PDB file of C-alpha atoms in Angstrom:
ATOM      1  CA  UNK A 993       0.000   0.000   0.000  1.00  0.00           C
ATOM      2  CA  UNK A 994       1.495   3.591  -1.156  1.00  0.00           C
ATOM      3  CA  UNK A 995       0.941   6.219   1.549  1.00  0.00           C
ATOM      4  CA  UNK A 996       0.874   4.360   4.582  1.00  0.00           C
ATOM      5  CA  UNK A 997       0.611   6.879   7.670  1.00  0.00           C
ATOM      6  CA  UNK A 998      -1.106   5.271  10.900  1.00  0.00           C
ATOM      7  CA  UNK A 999      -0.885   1.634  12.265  1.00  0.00           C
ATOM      8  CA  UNK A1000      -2.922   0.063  14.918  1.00  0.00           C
ATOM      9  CA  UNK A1001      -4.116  -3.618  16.075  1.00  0.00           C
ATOM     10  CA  UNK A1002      -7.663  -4.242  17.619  1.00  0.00           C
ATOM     11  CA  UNK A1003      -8.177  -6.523  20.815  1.00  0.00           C
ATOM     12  CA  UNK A1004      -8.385  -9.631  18.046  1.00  0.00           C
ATOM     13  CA  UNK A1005      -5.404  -9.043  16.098  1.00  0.00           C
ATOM     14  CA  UNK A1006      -6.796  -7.653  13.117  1.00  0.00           C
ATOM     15  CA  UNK A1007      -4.162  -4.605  11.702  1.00  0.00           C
ATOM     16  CA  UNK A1008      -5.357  -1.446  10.377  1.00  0.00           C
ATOM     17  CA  UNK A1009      -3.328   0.771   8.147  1.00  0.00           C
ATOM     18  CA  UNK A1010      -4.381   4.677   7.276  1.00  0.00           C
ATOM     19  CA  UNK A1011      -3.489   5.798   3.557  1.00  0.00           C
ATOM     20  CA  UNK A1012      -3.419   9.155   2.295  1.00  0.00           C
ATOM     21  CA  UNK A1013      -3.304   8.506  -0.779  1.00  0.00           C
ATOM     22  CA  UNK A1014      -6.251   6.005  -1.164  1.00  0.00           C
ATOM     23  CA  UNK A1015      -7.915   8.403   1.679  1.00  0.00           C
ATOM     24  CA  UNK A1016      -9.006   4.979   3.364  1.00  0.00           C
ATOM     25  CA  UNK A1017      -8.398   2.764   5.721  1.00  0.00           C
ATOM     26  CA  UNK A1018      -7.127  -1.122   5.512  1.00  0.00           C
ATOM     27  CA  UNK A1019      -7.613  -3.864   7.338  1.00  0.00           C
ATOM     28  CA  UNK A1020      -5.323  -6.898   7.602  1.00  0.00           C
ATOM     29  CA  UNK A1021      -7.116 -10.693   9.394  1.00  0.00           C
ATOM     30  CA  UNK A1022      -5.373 -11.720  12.465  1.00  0.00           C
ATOM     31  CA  UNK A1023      -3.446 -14.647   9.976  1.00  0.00           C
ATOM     32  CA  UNK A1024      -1.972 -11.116   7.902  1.00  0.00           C
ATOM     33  CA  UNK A1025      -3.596 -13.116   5.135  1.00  0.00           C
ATOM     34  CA  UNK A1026      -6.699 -11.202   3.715  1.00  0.00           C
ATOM     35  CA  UNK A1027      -6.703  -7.404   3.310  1.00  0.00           C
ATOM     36  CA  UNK A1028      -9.388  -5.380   2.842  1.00  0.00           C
ATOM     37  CA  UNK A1029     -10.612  -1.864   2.889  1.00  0.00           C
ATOM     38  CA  UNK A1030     -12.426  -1.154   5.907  1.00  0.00           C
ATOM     39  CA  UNK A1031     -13.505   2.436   5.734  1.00  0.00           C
ATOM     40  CA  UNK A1032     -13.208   4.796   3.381  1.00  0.00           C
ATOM     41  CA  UNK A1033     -14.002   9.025   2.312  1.00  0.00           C
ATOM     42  CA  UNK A1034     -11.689  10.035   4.581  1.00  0.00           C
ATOM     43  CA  UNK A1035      -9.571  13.319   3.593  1.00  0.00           C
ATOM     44  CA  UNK A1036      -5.486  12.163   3.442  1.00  0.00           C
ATOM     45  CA  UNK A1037      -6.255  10.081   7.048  1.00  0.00           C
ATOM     46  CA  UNK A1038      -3.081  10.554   9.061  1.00  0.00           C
ATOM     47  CA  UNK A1039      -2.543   8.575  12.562  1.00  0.00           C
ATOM     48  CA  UNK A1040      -5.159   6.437  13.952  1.00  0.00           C
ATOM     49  CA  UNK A1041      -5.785   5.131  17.089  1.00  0.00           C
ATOM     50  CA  UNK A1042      -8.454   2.244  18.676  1.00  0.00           C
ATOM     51  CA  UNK A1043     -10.022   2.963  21.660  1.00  0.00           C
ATOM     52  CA  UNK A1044     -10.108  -0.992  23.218  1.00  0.00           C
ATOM     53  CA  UNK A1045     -12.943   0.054  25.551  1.00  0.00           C
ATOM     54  CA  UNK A1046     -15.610   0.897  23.550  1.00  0.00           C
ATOM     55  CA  UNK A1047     -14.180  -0.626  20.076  1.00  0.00           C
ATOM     56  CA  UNK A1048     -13.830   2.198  18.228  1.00  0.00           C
ATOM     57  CA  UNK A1049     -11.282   3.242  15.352  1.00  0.00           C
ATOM     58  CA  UNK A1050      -9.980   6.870  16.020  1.00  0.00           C
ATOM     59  CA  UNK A1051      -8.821   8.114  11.958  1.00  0.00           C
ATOM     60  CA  UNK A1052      -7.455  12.082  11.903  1.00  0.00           C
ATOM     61  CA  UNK A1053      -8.379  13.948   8.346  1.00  0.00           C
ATOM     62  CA  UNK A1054      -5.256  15.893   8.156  1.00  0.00           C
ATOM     63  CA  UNK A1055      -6.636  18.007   5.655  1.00  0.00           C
ATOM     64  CA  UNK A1056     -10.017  18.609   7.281  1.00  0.00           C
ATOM     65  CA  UNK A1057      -8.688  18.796  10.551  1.00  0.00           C
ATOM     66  CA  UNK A1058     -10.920  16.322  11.784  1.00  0.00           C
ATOM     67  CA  UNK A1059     -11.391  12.847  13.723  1.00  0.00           C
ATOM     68  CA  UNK A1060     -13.548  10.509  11.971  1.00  0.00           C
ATOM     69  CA  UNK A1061     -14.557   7.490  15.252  1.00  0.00           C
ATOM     70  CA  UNK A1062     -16.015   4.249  13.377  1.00  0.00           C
ATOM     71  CA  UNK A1063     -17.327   1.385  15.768  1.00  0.00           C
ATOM     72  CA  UNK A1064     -15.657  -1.959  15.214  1.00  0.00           C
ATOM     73  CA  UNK A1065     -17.945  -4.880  15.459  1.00  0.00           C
ATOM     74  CA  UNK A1066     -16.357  -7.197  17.895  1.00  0.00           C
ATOM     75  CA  UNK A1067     -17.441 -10.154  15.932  1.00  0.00           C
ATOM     76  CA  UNK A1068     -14.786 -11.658  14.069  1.00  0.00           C
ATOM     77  CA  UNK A1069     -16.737 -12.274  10.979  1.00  0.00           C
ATOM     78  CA  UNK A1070     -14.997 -10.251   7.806  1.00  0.00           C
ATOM     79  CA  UNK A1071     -17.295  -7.366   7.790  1.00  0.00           C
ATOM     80  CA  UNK A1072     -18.102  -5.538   4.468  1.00  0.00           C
ATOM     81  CA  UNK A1073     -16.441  -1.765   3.526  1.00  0.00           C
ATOM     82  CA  UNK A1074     -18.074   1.169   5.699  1.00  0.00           C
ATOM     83  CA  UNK A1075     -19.773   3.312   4.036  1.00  0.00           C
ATOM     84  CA  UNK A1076     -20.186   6.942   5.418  1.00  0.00           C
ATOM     85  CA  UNK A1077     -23.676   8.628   5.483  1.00  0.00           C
ATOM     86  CA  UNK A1078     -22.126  11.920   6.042  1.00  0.00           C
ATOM     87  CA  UNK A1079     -19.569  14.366   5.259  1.00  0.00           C
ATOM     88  CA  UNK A1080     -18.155  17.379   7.362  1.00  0.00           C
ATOM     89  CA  UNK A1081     -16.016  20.262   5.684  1.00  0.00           C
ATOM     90  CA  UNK A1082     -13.968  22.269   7.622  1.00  0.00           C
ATOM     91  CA  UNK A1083     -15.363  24.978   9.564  1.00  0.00           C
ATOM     92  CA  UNK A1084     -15.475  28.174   8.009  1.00  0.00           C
ATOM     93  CA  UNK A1085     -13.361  30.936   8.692  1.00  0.00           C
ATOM     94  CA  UNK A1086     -11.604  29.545  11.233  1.00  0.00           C
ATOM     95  CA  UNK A1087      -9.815  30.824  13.654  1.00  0.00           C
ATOM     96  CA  UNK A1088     -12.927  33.244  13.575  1.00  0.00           C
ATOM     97  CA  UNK A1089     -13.992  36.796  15.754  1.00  0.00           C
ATOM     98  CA  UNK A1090     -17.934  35.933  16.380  1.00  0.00           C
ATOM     99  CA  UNK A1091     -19.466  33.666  13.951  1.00  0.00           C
ATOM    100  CA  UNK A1092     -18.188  30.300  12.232  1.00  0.00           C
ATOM    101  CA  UNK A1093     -19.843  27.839   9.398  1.00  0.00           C
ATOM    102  CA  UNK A1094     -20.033  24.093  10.070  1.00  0.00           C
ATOM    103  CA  UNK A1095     -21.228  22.983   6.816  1.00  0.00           C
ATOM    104  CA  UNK A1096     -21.850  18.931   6.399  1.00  0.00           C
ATOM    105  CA  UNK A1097     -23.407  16.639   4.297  1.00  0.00           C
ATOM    106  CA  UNK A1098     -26.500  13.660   4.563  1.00  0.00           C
ATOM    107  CA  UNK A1099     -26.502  11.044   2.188  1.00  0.00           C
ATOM    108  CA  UNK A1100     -29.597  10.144   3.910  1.00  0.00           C
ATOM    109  CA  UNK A1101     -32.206  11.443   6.598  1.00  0.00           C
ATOM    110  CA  UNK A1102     -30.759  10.788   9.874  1.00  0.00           C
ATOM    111  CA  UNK A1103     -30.450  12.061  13.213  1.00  0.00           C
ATOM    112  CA  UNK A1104     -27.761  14.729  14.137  1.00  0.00           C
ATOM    113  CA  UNK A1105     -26.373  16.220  16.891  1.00  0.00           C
ATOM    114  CA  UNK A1106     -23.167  18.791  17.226  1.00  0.00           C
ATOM    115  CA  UNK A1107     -22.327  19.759  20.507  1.00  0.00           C
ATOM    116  CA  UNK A1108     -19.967  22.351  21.577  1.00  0.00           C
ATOM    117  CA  UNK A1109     -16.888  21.710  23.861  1.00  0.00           C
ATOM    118  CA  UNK A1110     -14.218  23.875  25.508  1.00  0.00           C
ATOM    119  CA  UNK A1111     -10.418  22.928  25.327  1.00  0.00           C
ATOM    120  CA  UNK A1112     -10.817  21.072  29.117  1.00  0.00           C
ATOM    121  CA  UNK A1113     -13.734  18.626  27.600  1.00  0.00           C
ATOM    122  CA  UNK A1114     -16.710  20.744  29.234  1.00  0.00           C
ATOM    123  CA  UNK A1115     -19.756  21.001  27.225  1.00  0.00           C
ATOM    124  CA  UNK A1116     -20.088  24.400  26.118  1.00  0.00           C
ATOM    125  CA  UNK A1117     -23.817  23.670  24.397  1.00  0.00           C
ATOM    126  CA  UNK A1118     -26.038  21.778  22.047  1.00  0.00           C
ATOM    127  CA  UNK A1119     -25.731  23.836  18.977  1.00  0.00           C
ATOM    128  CA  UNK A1120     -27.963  20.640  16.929  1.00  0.00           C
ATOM    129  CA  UNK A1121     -30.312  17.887  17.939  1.00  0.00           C
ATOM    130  CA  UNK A1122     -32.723  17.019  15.336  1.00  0.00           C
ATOM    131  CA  UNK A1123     -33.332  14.830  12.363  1.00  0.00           C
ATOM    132  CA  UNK A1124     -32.105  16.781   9.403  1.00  0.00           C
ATOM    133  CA  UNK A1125     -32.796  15.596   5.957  1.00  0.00           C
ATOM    134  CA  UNK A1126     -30.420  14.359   2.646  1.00  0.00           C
ATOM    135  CA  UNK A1127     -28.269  17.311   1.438  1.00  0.00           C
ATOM    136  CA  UNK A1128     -25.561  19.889   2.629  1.00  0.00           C
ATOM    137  CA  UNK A1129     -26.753  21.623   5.605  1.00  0.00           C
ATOM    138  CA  UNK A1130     -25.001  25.141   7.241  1.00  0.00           C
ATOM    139  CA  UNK A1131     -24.642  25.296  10.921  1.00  0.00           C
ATOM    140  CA  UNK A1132     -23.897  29.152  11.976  1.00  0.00           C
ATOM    141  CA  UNK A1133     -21.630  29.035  15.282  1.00  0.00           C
ATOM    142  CA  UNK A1134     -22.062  31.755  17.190  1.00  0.00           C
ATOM    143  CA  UNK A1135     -19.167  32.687  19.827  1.00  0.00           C
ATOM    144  CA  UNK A1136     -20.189  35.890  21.291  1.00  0.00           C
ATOM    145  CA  UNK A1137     -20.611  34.791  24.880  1.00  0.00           C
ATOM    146  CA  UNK A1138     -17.356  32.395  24.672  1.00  0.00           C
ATOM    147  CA  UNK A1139     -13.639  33.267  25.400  1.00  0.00           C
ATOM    148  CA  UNK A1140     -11.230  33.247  23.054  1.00  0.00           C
ATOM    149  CA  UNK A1141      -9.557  30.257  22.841  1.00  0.00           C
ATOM    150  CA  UNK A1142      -9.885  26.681  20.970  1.00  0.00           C
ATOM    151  CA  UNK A1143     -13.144  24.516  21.151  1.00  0.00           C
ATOM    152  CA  UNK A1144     -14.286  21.345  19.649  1.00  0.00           C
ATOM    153  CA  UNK A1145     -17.638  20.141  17.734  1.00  0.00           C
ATOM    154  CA  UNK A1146     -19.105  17.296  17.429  1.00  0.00           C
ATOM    155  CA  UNK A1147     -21.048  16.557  15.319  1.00  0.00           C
ATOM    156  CA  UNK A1148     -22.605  12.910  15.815  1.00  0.00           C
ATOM    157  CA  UNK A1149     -25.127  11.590  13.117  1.00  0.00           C
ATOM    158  CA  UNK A1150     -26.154   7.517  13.421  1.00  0.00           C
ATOM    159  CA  UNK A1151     -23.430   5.511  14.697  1.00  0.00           C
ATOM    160  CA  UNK A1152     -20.480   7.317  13.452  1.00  0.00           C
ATOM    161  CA  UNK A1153     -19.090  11.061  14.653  1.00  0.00           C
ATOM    162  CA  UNK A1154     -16.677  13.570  13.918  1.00  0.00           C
ATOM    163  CA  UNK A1155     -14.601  16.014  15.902  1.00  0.00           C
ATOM    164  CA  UNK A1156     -13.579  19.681  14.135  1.00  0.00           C
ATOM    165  CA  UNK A1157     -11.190  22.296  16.347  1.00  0.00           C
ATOM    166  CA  UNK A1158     -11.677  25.743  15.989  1.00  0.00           C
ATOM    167  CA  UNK A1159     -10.312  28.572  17.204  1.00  0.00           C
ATOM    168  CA  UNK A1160     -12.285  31.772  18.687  1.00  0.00           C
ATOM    169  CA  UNK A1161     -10.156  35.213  18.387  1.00  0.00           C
ATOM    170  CA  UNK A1162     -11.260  38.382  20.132  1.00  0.00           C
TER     171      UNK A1162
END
């Protein structure tokens, strides 16, 4: 595989591998025999990480300067290539004075929430909760009665989420 950036191993031996040049992630069996890709539509996916707790693949979008967490089915049945249901673009300007754009996109109607957090991990606010439909939606962040300083959303839509940083400037 050309590209090769992360490397990580799940509680059953499987071995994933991020490339940014196929801007997906592969998956080798426990036996290193069968490799497959296991997620894919992610933008030049740098390191990646697997949180053994709650079996989740941690994959960093360099270029959208976001984290993309995928649950891994503990089953060790081959499972078939992810698919992602939505998109996220990078927050827009950012760093930004008062007001920022979180623009993402629904393949399909779904459930989404993006909820604001400070640089310690406090909840700042629920900024979404509601079922939006297909289609690129525009999310107008609103920092007036924040610090400056860096925050986090997250924006969570079925069972996958992502995590964008941004940066409030007074």
């Amino acid at each position: 595989l050309d590209g090769l950036d992360g490397i990580v191993m799940d509680a059953q031996g499987r071995i994933y591998f991020s490339s940014w040049q196929t801007n997906s992630v592969h998956r080798y069996d426990a036996d290193l025999t069968t490799l497959e890709v296991f997620s894919s539509g992610h933008d030049a996916p740098a390191d990646i990480s697997f949180n053994h707790d709650e079996t989740i693949l941690q994959v960093v979008n360099f270029n959208r300067n976001t984290v993309d967490f995928i649950a891994v089915p503990s089953e060790s049945a081959v499972e078939r290539e992810q698919v992602f249901d939505y998109q996220v673009y990078p927050c827009y300007p950012n760093p930004f004075n008062s007001t920022t754009t979180l623009k993402f996109s629904l393949t399909n109607p779904m459930r989404v929430n993006v909820t604001a957090y400070d640089i310690k991990g406090r909840t700042i606010g629920v900024l979404l909760d509601d079922t939006m439909y297909a289609g690129t939606h525009e999310l107008d962040v609103k920092g007036d009665n924040w610090a400056s300083g860096t925050y986090f959303l997250q924006l969570r839509a079925d069972n996958m989420q992502s995590v964008s940083r941004i940066t409030l400037l007074k």
